[in-house]
Amino acid sequence: MAIIAPFKAIRPAKDKVSLVVSRSYNDYSKRELNAVLQSNPFSFLHIINPSYANAKNKTGQAHFKLVHQRYMAFIKNNIFIKDTKASFYVYQMKKNKSTFTGLLCGTSVKDYQENLIKKHENTIKQRETLFANYLQTVKFNAEPVLMTYADKAAIATVLQNEMAKTATYCFRTKDKITHKLWVVADDATVLQIQQEFATVEALYIADGHHRSASSNLLAKKNASQESYKYFMSYLIPESEIRIYEYNRMIKDLNGLSKTEFLTQLATYYRIDNLGTAPHKPSKKHHFSMYLEGEFYALSLRKTDYTFTDTLSTLDTQILYKTILEPILGISDLRTDKRIQYGHGKHNILAMKDAIDNGKFSVGFGLVPITITELKAIADAGMVMPPKSTYIKPKLRSGLAIYAL
């Protein structure tokens, strides 16, 4: 059973919400970041980048303390207002035909520890500790962990009933996404939502493994404090999760000539030269490859590759075990500087351009991993290779803040 809790969110004043919320800090180019900081004094980016107006940037604990001070200033100036009653928050993002509807809530650290909240990625201990120290100092969490669960009609009905009411927030951001948020404070409805989620067997982390792990570490350090027993998450049914692929680009052929490289590829793949026409694979265990101005279709020879477990059937793992590691000599996908990753609607063309311009030698396109595969990996207690999934929705920071 999934344990979830309402919380007293700290939220932007209604007339400023569209100005306050921001994308993830790392999603901004330096030029775009500077433009927002210069033109919008209400942006949440001013909180997480408090040294912007100073001549010297502070780091470490000094930086964390400045973040806390700027956060408190936003509260003092009524840019942020704290709810008086613990609530759930229904949050919807809509753009064109894509709609994401989920629940902002507190999820249980105990569930995380007991693997009722399931993971599919490894975390780096140093990053866990750093973010835990950050949370301990700044005293708030503004980026929910994205989790998914098996669709339940009863949960959908409750959320739809709330969405029939007037939204607390309704605004549109520059990327043409319409955002709506409903505050669910009624005791009976809060209890009903908790009871319905108590029948959910497991929650699956889609995005936010380090945030979850850091919250777990923080809870262990502050075992007596109630606020640390939960961490803010956005729960969305698995039918609404969108998973996209990351392509792989490699800087060299590991000392091999084109002919030698293709000969070694033929051990595991049937290779079709498609010429200059861009190609995206459409089936599992099929890959596209761009090399020296030409696209190739690679089809796995299943008689020569052994499927041993759930992980071995994953395309990102197959590519690693048949090409990246044995042929191109890339053993550590996280740290090897010879490999880079790309995603997005036009990434095949971006990959082609990067290779044509000499930045890389070869690139590989994959089909997206499915939610079924993601859950199977998590259920088996395994982890995917890095950059196996690019998942939407991408949530806004500063819309609802969980106070610590």
PDB file of C-alpha atoms in Angstrom, residues 9-245:
ATOM      1  CA  ALA A   9       2.167  24.102   0.792  1.00  0.00           C
ATOM      2  CA  ILE A  10       3.912  27.424   0.494  1.00  0.00           C
ATOM      3  CA  ARG A  11       2.578  28.800  -2.777  1.00  0.00           C
ATOM      4  CA  PRO A  12       2.919  31.924  -4.897  1.00  0.00           C
ATOM      5  CA  ALA A  13       0.363  34.696  -4.460  1.00  0.00           C
ATOM      6  CA  LYS A  14      -2.300  34.197  -7.106  1.00  0.00           C
ATOM      7  CA  ASP A  15      -1.449  37.389  -8.989  1.00  0.00           C
ATOM      8  CA  LYS A  16       2.236  36.440  -9.216  1.00  0.00           C
ATOM      9  CA  VAL A  17       2.167  32.685  -9.841  1.00  0.00           C
ATOM     10  CA  SER A  18       2.948  32.900 -13.565  1.00  0.00           C
ATOM     11  CA  LEU A  19       5.949  35.093 -12.748  1.00  0.00           C
ATOM     12  CA  VAL A  20       7.250  32.936  -9.901  1.00  0.00           C
ATOM     13  CA  VAL A  21       7.288  29.405 -11.349  1.00  0.00           C
ATOM     14  CA  SER A  22      10.309  28.327 -13.346  1.00  0.00           C
ATOM     15  CA  ARG A  23      11.635  25.367 -15.247  1.00  0.00           C
ATOM     16  CA  SER A  24      14.449  23.360 -13.705  1.00  0.00           C
ATOM     17  CA  TYR A  25      17.533  25.547 -13.250  1.00  0.00           C
ATOM     18  CA  ASN A  26      19.649  23.320 -15.517  1.00  0.00           C
ATOM     19  CA  ASP A  27      17.097  23.672 -18.316  1.00  0.00           C
ATOM     20  CA  TYR A  28      18.081  27.304 -18.955  1.00  0.00           C
ATOM     21  CA  SER A  29      20.931  28.435 -21.158  1.00  0.00           C
ATOM     22  CA  LYS A  30      23.179  31.029 -19.543  1.00  0.00           C
ATOM     23  CA  ARG A  31      21.768  33.725 -21.810  1.00  0.00           C
ATOM     24  CA  GLU A  32      18.164  32.778 -21.076  1.00  0.00           C
ATOM     25  CA  LEU A  33      18.852  32.592 -17.333  1.00  0.00           C
ATOM     26  CA  ASN A  34      20.352  36.073 -17.272  1.00  0.00           C
ATOM     27  CA  ALA A  35      17.400  37.457 -19.222  1.00  0.00           C
ATOM     28  CA  VAL A  36      14.890  36.057 -16.705  1.00  0.00           C
ATOM     29  CA  LEU A  37      16.889  37.256 -13.702  1.00  0.00           C
ATOM     30  CA  GLN A  38      17.210  40.750 -15.150  1.00  0.00           C
ATOM     31  CA  SER A  39      13.584  41.171 -16.175  1.00  0.00           C
ATOM     32  CA  ASN A  40      11.593  39.294 -13.535  1.00  0.00           C
ATOM     33  CA  PRO A  41      12.215  40.012  -9.820  1.00  0.00           C
ATOM     34  CA  PHE A  42       9.544  37.461  -8.801  1.00  0.00           C
ATOM     35  CA  SER A  43      11.097  34.447 -10.509  1.00  0.00           C
ATOM     36  CA  PHE A  44      11.861  31.461  -8.310  1.00  0.00           C
ATOM     37  CA  LEU A  45      15.253  31.488 -10.021  1.00  0.00           C
ATOM     38  CA  HIS A  46      16.199  34.401  -7.757  1.00  0.00           C
ATOM     39  CA  ILE A  47      15.858  32.074  -4.767  1.00  0.00           C
ATOM     40  CA  ILE A  48      18.014  29.269  -6.090  1.00  0.00           C
ATOM     41  CA  ASN A  49      20.503  31.711  -7.628  1.00  0.00           C
ATOM     42  CA  PRO A  50      20.752  34.334  -4.853  1.00  0.00           C
ATOM     43  CA  SER A  51      24.267  35.476  -5.786  1.00  0.00           C
ATOM     44  CA  TYR A  52      23.091  36.822  -9.140  1.00  0.00           C
ATOM     45  CA  ALA A  53      23.314  40.488  -8.108  1.00  0.00           C
ATOM     46  CA  ASN A  54      26.571  40.076  -6.157  1.00  0.00           C
ATOM     47  CA  ALA A  55      30.038  40.591  -7.493  1.00  0.00           C
ATOM     48  CA  LYS A  56      31.201  37.266  -6.025  1.00  0.00           C
ATOM     49  CA  ASN A  57      29.339  33.987  -6.143  1.00  0.00           C
ATOM     50  CA  LYS A  58      29.300  32.034  -2.906  1.00  0.00           C
ATOM     51  CA  THR A  59      29.459  28.251  -2.835  1.00  0.00           C
ATOM     52  CA  GLY A  60      28.699  25.394  -0.439  1.00  0.00           C
ATOM     53  CA  GLN A  61      27.012  26.176   2.860  1.00  0.00           C
ATOM     54  CA  ALA A  62      27.381  29.911   2.299  1.00  0.00           C
ATOM     55  CA  HIS A  63      25.359  29.578  -0.895  1.00  0.00           C
ATOM     56  CA  PHE A  64      22.755  27.377   0.812  1.00  0.00           C
ATOM     57  CA  LYS A  65      22.267  29.986   3.549  1.00  0.00           C
ATOM     58  CA  LEU A  66      21.726  32.689   0.932  1.00  0.00           C
ATOM     59  CA  VAL A  67      19.083  30.507  -0.726  1.00  0.00           C
ATOM     60  CA  HIS A  68      17.289  30.216   2.618  1.00  0.00           C
ATOM     61  CA  GLN A  69      17.485  33.966   3.193  1.00  0.00           C
ATOM     62  CA  ARG A  70      16.060  34.754  -0.236  1.00  0.00           C
ATOM     63  CA  TYR A  71      13.291  32.190   0.307  1.00  0.00           C
ATOM     64  CA  MET A  72      12.378  33.834   3.618  1.00  0.00           C
ATOM     65  CA  ALA A  73      12.372  37.245   1.921  1.00  0.00           C
ATOM     66  CA  PHE A  74       9.833  35.978  -0.626  1.00  0.00           C
ATOM     67  CA  ILE A  75       7.617  34.873   2.270  1.00  0.00           C
ATOM     68  CA  LYS A  76       8.065  38.151   4.145  1.00  0.00           C
ATOM     69  CA  ASN A  77       7.119  40.133   1.030  1.00  0.00           C
ATOM     70  CA  ASN A  78       3.998  37.980   0.469  1.00  0.00           C
ATOM     71  CA  ILE A  79       5.272  36.631  -2.820  1.00  0.00           C
ATOM     72  CA  PHE A  80       4.871  33.233  -1.159  1.00  0.00           C
ATOM     73  CA  ILE A  81       1.966  32.452   1.169  1.00  0.00           C
ATOM     74  CA  LYS A  82       1.643  29.367   3.385  1.00  0.00           C
ATOM     75  CA  ASP A  83      -1.598  27.390   3.347  1.00  0.00           C
ATOM     76  CA  THR A  84      -3.252  27.171   6.755  1.00  0.00           C
ATOM     77  CA  LYS A  85      -4.550  23.634   6.254  1.00  0.00           C
ATOM     78  CA  ALA A  86      -2.796  20.494   5.091  1.00  0.00           C
ATOM     79  CA  SER A  87      -4.041  19.742   1.586  1.00  0.00           C
ATOM     80  CA  PHE A  88      -3.518  17.738  -1.548  1.00  0.00           C
ATOM     81  CA  TYR A  89      -3.018  19.588  -4.836  1.00  0.00           C
ATOM     82  CA  VAL A  90      -4.310  18.446  -8.202  1.00  0.00           C
ATOM     83  CA  TYR A  91      -1.994  19.813 -10.873  1.00  0.00           C
ATOM     84  CA  GLN A  92      -2.603  19.684 -14.612  1.00  0.00           C
ATOM     85  CA  MET A  93      -0.345  20.681 -17.491  1.00  0.00           C
ATOM     86  CA  LYS A  94      -1.795  20.894 -20.994  1.00  0.00           C
ATOM     87  CA  LYS A  95      -0.277  21.697 -24.371  1.00  0.00           C
ATOM     88  CA  ASN A  96      -1.983  20.921 -27.665  1.00  0.00           C
ATOM     89  CA  LYS A  97      -3.115  17.291 -27.411  1.00  0.00           C
ATOM     90  CA  SER A  98      -0.863  16.403 -24.458  1.00  0.00           C
ATOM     91  CA  THR A  99      -2.393  16.543 -20.986  1.00  0.00           C
ATOM     92  CA  PHE A 100      -0.774  15.504 -17.707  1.00  0.00           C
ATOM     93  CA  THR A 101      -2.900  15.348 -14.573  1.00  0.00           C
ATOM     94  CA  GLY A 102      -1.548  14.267 -11.210  1.00  0.00           C
ATOM     95  CA  LEU A 103      -1.464  14.801  -7.475  1.00  0.00           C
ATOM     96  CA  LEU A 104       1.070  16.802  -5.488  1.00  0.00           C
ATOM     97  CA  CYS A 105       1.450  15.206  -2.069  1.00  0.00           C
ATOM     98  CA  GLY A 106       3.865  13.939   0.528  1.00  0.00           C
ATOM     99  CA  THR A 107       5.151  10.414  -0.075  1.00  0.00           C
ATOM    100  CA  SER A 108       6.503   8.201   2.679  1.00  0.00           C
ATOM    101  CA  VAL A 109      10.199   7.738   3.353  1.00  0.00           C
ATOM    102  CA  LYS A 110       9.244   4.436   4.973  1.00  0.00           C
ATOM    103  CA  ASP A 111       7.704   3.302   1.677  1.00  0.00           C
ATOM    104  CA  TYR A 112      10.975   4.248  -0.027  1.00  0.00           C
ATOM    105  CA  GLN A 113      12.979   2.240   2.491  1.00  0.00           C
ATOM    106  CA  GLU A 114      10.692  -0.788   2.147  1.00  0.00           C
ATOM    107  CA  ASN A 115      10.785  -0.660  -1.676  1.00  0.00           C
ATOM    108  CA  LEU A 116       7.103   0.194  -2.059  1.00  0.00           C
ATOM    109  CA  ILE A 117       8.518   3.193  -3.898  1.00  0.00           C
ATOM    110  CA  LYS A 118      10.561   1.498  -6.599  1.00  0.00           C
ATOM    111  CA  LYS A 119      13.681   2.690  -8.389  1.00  0.00           C
ATOM    112  CA  HIS A 120      15.226   1.960 -11.768  1.00  0.00           C
ATOM    113  CA  GLU A 121      18.389   4.105 -11.582  1.00  0.00           C
ATOM    114  CA  ASN A 122      21.508   4.098  -9.441  1.00  0.00           C
ATOM    115  CA  THR A 123      22.334   7.195  -7.412  1.00  0.00           C
ATOM    116  CA  ILE A 124      25.714   8.711  -6.628  1.00  0.00           C
ATOM    117  CA  LYS A 125      26.414   8.908  -2.892  1.00  0.00           C
ATOM    118  CA  GLN A 126      28.164  12.259  -3.160  1.00  0.00           C
ATOM    119  CA  ARG A 127      25.151  13.836  -4.868  1.00  0.00           C
ATOM    120  CA  GLU A 128      22.794  12.338  -2.294  1.00  0.00           C
ATOM    121  CA  THR A 129      24.802  13.859   0.564  1.00  0.00           C
ATOM    122  CA  LEU A 130      25.155  17.235  -1.144  1.00  0.00           C
ATOM    123  CA  PHE A 131      21.427  17.576  -1.778  1.00  0.00           C
ATOM    124  CA  ALA A 132      20.564  16.352   1.717  1.00  0.00           C
ATOM    125  CA  ASN A 133      22.823  19.071   3.158  1.00  0.00           C
ATOM    126  CA  TYR A 134      21.176  21.581   0.844  1.00  0.00           C
ATOM    127  CA  LEU A 135      17.681  20.635   2.025  1.00  0.00           C
ATOM    128  CA  GLN A 136      18.780  20.689   5.662  1.00  0.00           C
ATOM    129  CA  THR A 137      19.996  24.275   5.281  1.00  0.00           C
ATOM    130  CA  VAL A 138      17.425  25.856   2.973  1.00  0.00           C
ATOM    131  CA  LYS A 139      14.480  24.261   4.859  1.00  0.00           C
ATOM    132  CA  PHE A 140      12.287  23.650   1.817  1.00  0.00           C
ATOM    133  CA  ASN A 141      11.810  21.332  -1.150  1.00  0.00           C
ATOM    134  CA  ALA A 142      10.526  22.958  -4.320  1.00  0.00           C
ATOM    135  CA  GLU A 143      11.005  20.199  -6.908  1.00  0.00           C
ATOM    136  CA  PRO A 144       8.644  17.234  -6.563  1.00  0.00           C
ATOM    137  CA  VAL A 145       9.759  13.741  -7.427  1.00  0.00           C
ATOM    138  CA  LEU A 146       7.837  12.438 -10.443  1.00  0.00           C
ATOM    139  CA  MET A 147       6.253   9.056  -9.695  1.00  0.00           C
ATOM    140  CA  THR A 148       3.782   6.880 -11.535  1.00  0.00           C
ATOM    141  CA  TYR A 149       1.293   4.189 -10.573  1.00  0.00           C
ATOM    142  CA  ALA A 150      -1.032   1.729 -12.281  1.00  0.00           C
ATOM    143  CA  ASP A 151      -4.192   3.500 -13.451  1.00  0.00           C
ATOM    144  CA  LYS A 152      -7.083   3.324 -11.000  1.00  0.00           C
ATOM    145  CA  ALA A 153     -10.550   4.452 -12.049  1.00  0.00           C
ATOM    146  CA  ALA A 154     -11.466   5.400  -8.474  1.00  0.00           C
ATOM    147  CA  ILE A 155      -8.523   7.811  -8.177  1.00  0.00           C
ATOM    148  CA  ALA A 156      -9.268   9.316 -11.582  1.00  0.00           C
ATOM    149  CA  THR A 157     -12.896   9.909 -10.544  1.00  0.00           C
ATOM    150  CA  VAL A 158     -11.921  11.739  -7.352  1.00  0.00           C
ATOM    151  CA  LEU A 159      -9.464  13.961  -9.212  1.00  0.00           C
ATOM    152  CA  GLN A 160     -11.971  14.682 -11.985  1.00  0.00           C
ATOM    153  CA  ASN A 161     -14.564  15.716  -9.382  1.00  0.00           C
ATOM    154  CA  GLU A 162     -12.102  18.214  -7.939  1.00  0.00           C
ATOM    155  CA  MET A 163     -11.225  19.501 -11.392  1.00  0.00           C
ATOM    156  CA  ALA A 164     -14.910  20.248 -12.053  1.00  0.00           C
ATOM    157  CA  LYS A 165     -14.485  23.074  -9.545  1.00  0.00           C
ATOM    158  CA  THR A 166     -12.873  26.432 -10.267  1.00  0.00           C
ATOM    159  CA  ALA A 167      -9.090  26.094 -10.345  1.00  0.00           C
ATOM    160  CA  THR A 168      -7.079  27.989  -7.733  1.00  0.00           C
ATOM    161  CA  TYR A 169      -4.488  28.784 -10.404  1.00  0.00           C
ATOM    162  CA  CYS A 170      -4.889  28.925 -14.156  1.00  0.00           C
ATOM    163  CA  PHE A 171      -2.052  30.449 -16.159  1.00  0.00           C
ATOM    164  CA  ARG A 172      -0.045  29.960 -19.333  1.00  0.00           C
ATOM    165  CA  THR A 173       3.738  29.958 -19.647  1.00  0.00           C
ATOM    166  CA  LYS A 174       5.868  31.082 -22.572  1.00  0.00           C
ATOM    167  CA  ASP A 175       6.224  27.527 -23.858  1.00  0.00           C
ATOM    168  CA  LYS A 176       2.435  27.550 -24.459  1.00  0.00           C
ATOM    169  CA  ILE A 177       1.656  25.162 -21.592  1.00  0.00           C
ATOM    170  CA  THR A 178      -1.532  25.865 -19.642  1.00  0.00           C
ATOM    171  CA  HIS A 179      -1.134  25.133 -15.944  1.00  0.00           C
ATOM    172  CA  LYS A 180      -4.013  24.558 -13.538  1.00  0.00           C
ATOM    173  CA  LEU A 181      -3.928  23.752  -9.831  1.00  0.00           C
ATOM    174  CA  TRP A 182      -6.765  22.833  -7.476  1.00  0.00           C
ATOM    175  CA  VAL A 183      -6.324  22.876  -3.689  1.00  0.00           C
ATOM    176  CA  VAL A 184      -8.004  19.867  -2.042  1.00  0.00           C
ATOM    177  CA  ALA A 185      -8.498  20.757   1.618  1.00  0.00           C
ATOM    178  CA  ASP A 186     -11.811  19.079   2.429  1.00  0.00           C
ATOM    179  CA  ASP A 187     -11.198  16.455   5.144  1.00  0.00           C
ATOM    180  CA  ALA A 188     -13.485  13.832   3.612  1.00  0.00           C
ATOM    181  CA  THR A 189     -11.894  14.157   0.165  1.00  0.00           C
ATOM    182  CA  VAL A 190      -8.384  14.098   1.603  1.00  0.00           C
ATOM    183  CA  LEU A 191      -9.211  10.890   3.456  1.00  0.00           C
ATOM    184  CA  GLN A 192     -10.799   9.367   0.360  1.00  0.00           C
ATOM    185  CA  ILE A 193      -7.686  10.069  -1.709  1.00  0.00           C
ATOM    186  CA  GLN A 194      -5.487   8.520   0.977  1.00  0.00           C
ATOM    187  CA  GLN A 195      -7.701   5.440   1.132  1.00  0.00           C
ATOM    188  CA  GLU A 196      -7.650   4.983  -2.632  1.00  0.00           C
ATOM    189  CA  PHE A 197      -3.862   5.254  -2.786  1.00  0.00           C
ATOM    190  CA  ALA A 198      -3.618   2.762   0.084  1.00  0.00           C
ATOM    191  CA  THR A 199      -4.815   0.161  -2.440  1.00  0.00           C
ATOM    192  CA  VAL A 200      -1.978   0.998  -4.864  1.00  0.00           C
ATOM    193  CA  GLU A 201       0.621  -1.750  -4.585  1.00  0.00           C
ATOM    194  CA  ALA A 202       3.649   0.313  -5.543  1.00  0.00           C
ATOM    195  CA  LEU A 203       4.792   3.710  -6.770  1.00  0.00           C
ATOM    196  CA  TYR A 204       7.523   3.915  -9.408  1.00  0.00           C
ATOM    197  CA  ILE A 205      10.021   6.767  -9.557  1.00  0.00           C
ATOM    198  CA  ALA A 206      10.024   8.167 -13.074  1.00  0.00           C
ATOM    199  CA  ASP A 207      12.283  11.161 -12.450  1.00  0.00           C
ATOM    200  CA  GLY A 208      13.970  12.246  -9.228  1.00  0.00           C
ATOM    201  CA  HIS A 209      16.021   9.325  -7.924  1.00  0.00           C
ATOM    202  CA  HIS A 210      18.605  11.588  -6.265  1.00  0.00           C
ATOM    203  CA  ARG A 211      15.918  13.758  -4.683  1.00  0.00           C
ATOM    204  CA  SER A 212      14.278  10.654  -3.218  1.00  0.00           C
ATOM    205  CA  ALA A 213      17.553   9.233  -1.968  1.00  0.00           C
ATOM    206  CA  SER A 214      18.521  12.577  -0.411  1.00  0.00           C
ATOM    207  CA  SER A 215      15.179  12.821   1.375  1.00  0.00           C
ATOM    208  CA  ASN A 216      15.730   9.323   2.744  1.00  0.00           C
ATOM    209  CA  LEU A 217      19.192  10.301   4.005  1.00  0.00           C
ATOM    210  CA  LEU A 218      17.780  13.460   5.572  1.00  0.00           C
ATOM    211  CA  ALA A 219      15.019  11.510   7.322  1.00  0.00           C
ATOM    212  CA  LYS A 220      17.577   9.192   8.900  1.00  0.00           C
ATOM    213  CA  LYS A 221      19.449  12.209  10.280  1.00  0.00           C
ATOM    214  CA  ASN A 222      16.245  13.792  11.624  1.00  0.00           C
ATOM    215  CA  ALA A 223      14.278  10.732  12.711  1.00  0.00           C
ATOM    216  CA  SER A 224      12.239  12.592  15.352  1.00  0.00           C
ATOM    217  CA  GLN A 225      10.920  15.309  13.017  1.00  0.00           C
ATOM    218  CA  GLU A 226       7.583  14.625  11.310  1.00  0.00           C
ATOM    219  CA  SER A 227       8.235  16.806   8.245  1.00  0.00           C
ATOM    220  CA  TYR A 228      11.221  14.671   7.249  1.00  0.00           C
ATOM    221  CA  LYS A 229       9.160  11.471   7.175  1.00  0.00           C
ATOM    222  CA  TYR A 230       7.678  12.534   3.854  1.00  0.00           C
ATOM    223  CA  PHE A 231       8.957  14.175   0.698  1.00  0.00           C
ATOM    224  CA  MET A 232       7.056  16.031  -1.993  1.00  0.00           C
ATOM    225  CA  SER A 233       6.062  14.026  -5.052  1.00  0.00           C
ATOM    226  CA  TYR A 234       3.838  14.345  -8.094  1.00  0.00           C
ATOM    227  CA  LEU A 235       1.881  11.152  -8.692  1.00  0.00           C
ATOM    228  CA  ILE A 236       0.592  10.546 -12.195  1.00  0.00           C
ATOM    229  CA  PRO A 237      -1.089   7.457 -13.711  1.00  0.00           C
ATOM    230  CA  GLU A 238       1.188   5.440 -15.948  1.00  0.00           C
ATOM    231  CA  SER A 239      -1.079   5.947 -18.968  1.00  0.00           C
ATOM    232  CA  GLU A 240      -0.132   9.647 -18.937  1.00  0.00           C
ATOM    233  CA  ILE A 241       3.627   9.217 -18.586  1.00  0.00           C
ATOM    234  CA  ARG A 242       5.516   9.910 -21.809  1.00  0.00           C
ATOM    235  CA  ILE A 243       8.885   8.217 -22.301  1.00  0.00           C
ATOM    236  CA  TYR A 244      11.302   9.249 -25.039  1.00  0.00           C
ATOM    237  CA  GLU A 245      14.686   7.917 -26.078  1.00  0.00           C
TER     238      GLU A 245
END
